[in-house]
Short mmCIF file of C-alpha atoms in Angstrom, two decimals:
data_model
loop_
_atom_site.label_atom_id
_atom_site.label_comp_id
_atom_site.label_asym_id
_atom_site.label_seq_id
_atom_site.Cartn_x
_atom_site.Cartn_y
_atom_site.Cartn_z
CA MET X 1 63.46 -33.74 39.60
CA LEU X 2 59.99 -35.03 40.45
CA VAL X 3 59.19 -35.22 36.72
CA LEU X 4 62.33 -37.28 36.09
CA ASP X 5 61.28 -39.70 38.84
CA GLN X 6 57.85 -40.00 37.22
CA PHE X 7 59.42 -40.80 33.85
CA LYS X 8 61.50 -43.53 35.53
CA THR X 9 58.51 -45.24 37.13
CA VAL X 10 55.76 -44.74 34.53
CA PRO X 11 56.36 -45.88 30.92
CA VAL X 12 55.30 -42.68 29.11
CA ARG X 13 57.13 -40.50 26.61
CA ARG X 14 55.32 -37.20 27.32
CA ALA X 15 53.92 -35.55 30.41
CA VAL X 16 51.52 -32.66 30.87
CA VAL X 17 52.92 -29.98 33.20
CA ILE X 18 50.38 -28.33 35.49
CA ASP X 19 51.23 -25.10 37.34
CA GLU X 20 50.46 -24.33 40.99
CA TYR X 21 47.03 -22.97 40.03
CA GLY X 22 45.96 -26.10 38.15
CA GLY X 23 46.47 -24.54 34.71
CA LEU X 24 48.25 -26.16 31.80
CA ASP X 25 51.88 -25.02 31.75
CA GLY X 26 53.05 -27.14 28.84
CA ILE X 27 54.07 -30.58 27.71
CA VAL X 28 57.48 -32.08 28.38
CA THR X 29 59.12 -35.07 26.72
CA GLN X 30 61.84 -37.30 28.11
CA THR X 31 64.28 -35.85 25.58
CA GLU X 32 63.49 -32.24 26.51
CA LEU X 33 63.88 -33.05 30.19
CA LEU X 34 67.26 -34.72 29.66
CA GLU X 35 68.45 -31.82 27.47
CA ALA X 36 67.43 -29.35 30.20
CA ILE X 37 69.47 -31.31 32.75
CA ALA X 38 72.49 -32.34 30.68
CA GLY X 39 72.44 -29.97 27.70
CA ASP X 40 72.24 -30.94 24.04
CA PRO X 41 73.99 -34.21 23.17
CA PRO X 42 77.23 -33.91 21.18
CA ASP X 43 77.00 -34.07 17.40
CA VAL X 44 77.55 -37.37 15.66
CA GLU X 45 80.93 -37.63 13.92
CA GLY X 46 80.69 -36.16 10.42
CA GLU X 47 77.27 -34.62 11.01
CA GLU X 48 76.80 -31.04 9.87
CA PRO X 49 76.48 -28.68 12.89
CA ASP X 50 73.05 -27.14 13.55
CA MET X 51 74.47 -23.65 13.96
CA VAL X 52 77.71 -21.94 12.95
CA GLU X 53 78.75 -18.53 14.28
CA HIS X 54 80.68 -16.38 11.79
CA GLU X 55 83.43 -13.90 12.73
CA ASP X 56 81.04 -10.95 12.24
CA GLY X 57 78.68 -12.42 14.86
CA SER X 58 76.04 -13.62 12.39
CA LEU X 59 74.71 -17.15 12.66
CA LEU X 60 74.10 -19.75 9.96
CA ILE X 61 71.29 -21.87 11.37
CA GLY X 62 70.21 -25.28 10.09
CA GLY X 63 66.49 -25.90 9.65
CA ARG X 64 66.35 -28.58 12.33
CA CYS X 65 68.37 -26.68 14.94
CA ARG X 66 66.88 -27.16 18.43
CA TYR X 67 68.88 -24.30 19.95
CA ILE X 68 67.07 -21.71 17.86
CA ARG X 69 63.78 -22.49 19.62
CA ARG X 70 65.26 -21.57 22.98
CA SER X 71 67.33 -18.59 21.85
CA ILE X 72 64.47 -16.96 19.94
CA GLY X 73 61.82 -17.93 22.44
CA TRP X 74 60.17 -20.81 20.60
CA ALA X 75 60.92 -23.23 23.41
CA SER X 76 58.58 -25.42 25.38
CA GLY X 77 56.26 -23.87 27.91
CA PRO X 78 52.90 -22.16 27.99
CA ASN X 79 53.53 -20.13 24.83
CA ARG X 80 54.87 -23.01 22.77
CA ARG X 81 53.06 -23.36 19.47
CA ARG X 82 52.35 -26.89 18.30
CA THR X 83 52.64 -27.09 14.53
CA PRO X 84 52.47 -29.91 12.01
CA TYR X 85 55.81 -28.81 10.54
CA ASP X 86 58.85 -31.06 10.63
CA CYS X 87 61.45 -28.29 10.48
CA ARG X 88 62.08 -25.84 13.32
CA PHE X 89 61.39 -22.89 11.05
CA GLY X 90 57.83 -24.12 10.50
CA ALA X 91 56.73 -21.61 13.13
CA ILE X 92 57.91 -18.73 10.94
CA ARG X 93 54.93 -17.38 9.06
CA ILE X 94 55.79 -14.97 6.28
CA GLY X 95 52.69 -15.59 4.18
CA HIS X 96 54.31 -17.23 1.16
CA ILE X 97 57.00 -19.70 0.15
CA PRO X 98 60.23 -17.72 0.48
CA GLU X 99 63.18 -17.61 -1.89
CA VAL X 100 66.91 -17.74 -1.17
CA GLY X 101 68.14 -14.24 -0.31
CA GLU X 102 64.77 -13.04 0.99
CA ARG X 103 64.95 -11.12 4.28
CA PHE X 104 62.43 -10.77 7.08
CA SER X 105 62.25 -9.94 10.79
CA HIS X 106 60.78 -11.76 13.76
CA GLU X 107 60.63 -9.84 17.04
CA VAL X 108 64.19 -8.45 17.48
CA TRP X 109 65.81 -10.90 15.04
CA ARG X 110 66.62 -10.24 11.36
CA PHE X 111 66.83 -13.27 9.08
CA GLU X 112 67.90 -14.03 5.54
CA ILE X 113 67.00 -17.26 3.74
CA ALA X 114 70.32 -18.97 2.99
CA ASP X 115 69.08 -22.25 1.50
CA MET X 116 65.82 -23.97 0.62
CA ASP X 117 65.04 -27.67 0.35
CA GLY X 118 62.07 -27.60 -1.98
CA ARG X 119 59.40 -25.65 -0.10
CA ARG X 120 61.15 -25.99 3.26
CA ILE X 121 63.58 -23.44 4.72
CA ASP X 122 66.81 -25.39 5.14
CA LYS X 123 69.20 -22.69 6.40
CA LEU X 124 68.90 -19.12 7.66
CA PHE X 125 71.33 -16.34 8.42
CA ALA X 126 70.50 -14.48 11.65
#
């Protein structure tokens, strides 16, 4: 909670996290800190959910879903990749602009492109 106290007293939006050895452990924002404490905020009325679980156990994941970063391991911390991409799937590198129906794997996950918004992946099945 020391970081929360720092955010209360110093008007900053981001903080650099240093580990016990003096090494960079990551960057934390006020929003990420509050989500870690309280969980994700509830969806706005009428807003499409970020992720829907189907009866067969598969997931339909929206391109801006924050949960996918944590569940797949793309969360904040020392291994977090900073990218210029707006969508959460920007970290997925498959070497070309995908098409709807295309399948690929990342670590232990299997994905299928469910919807595209121009050149951006809008929805995935996992």
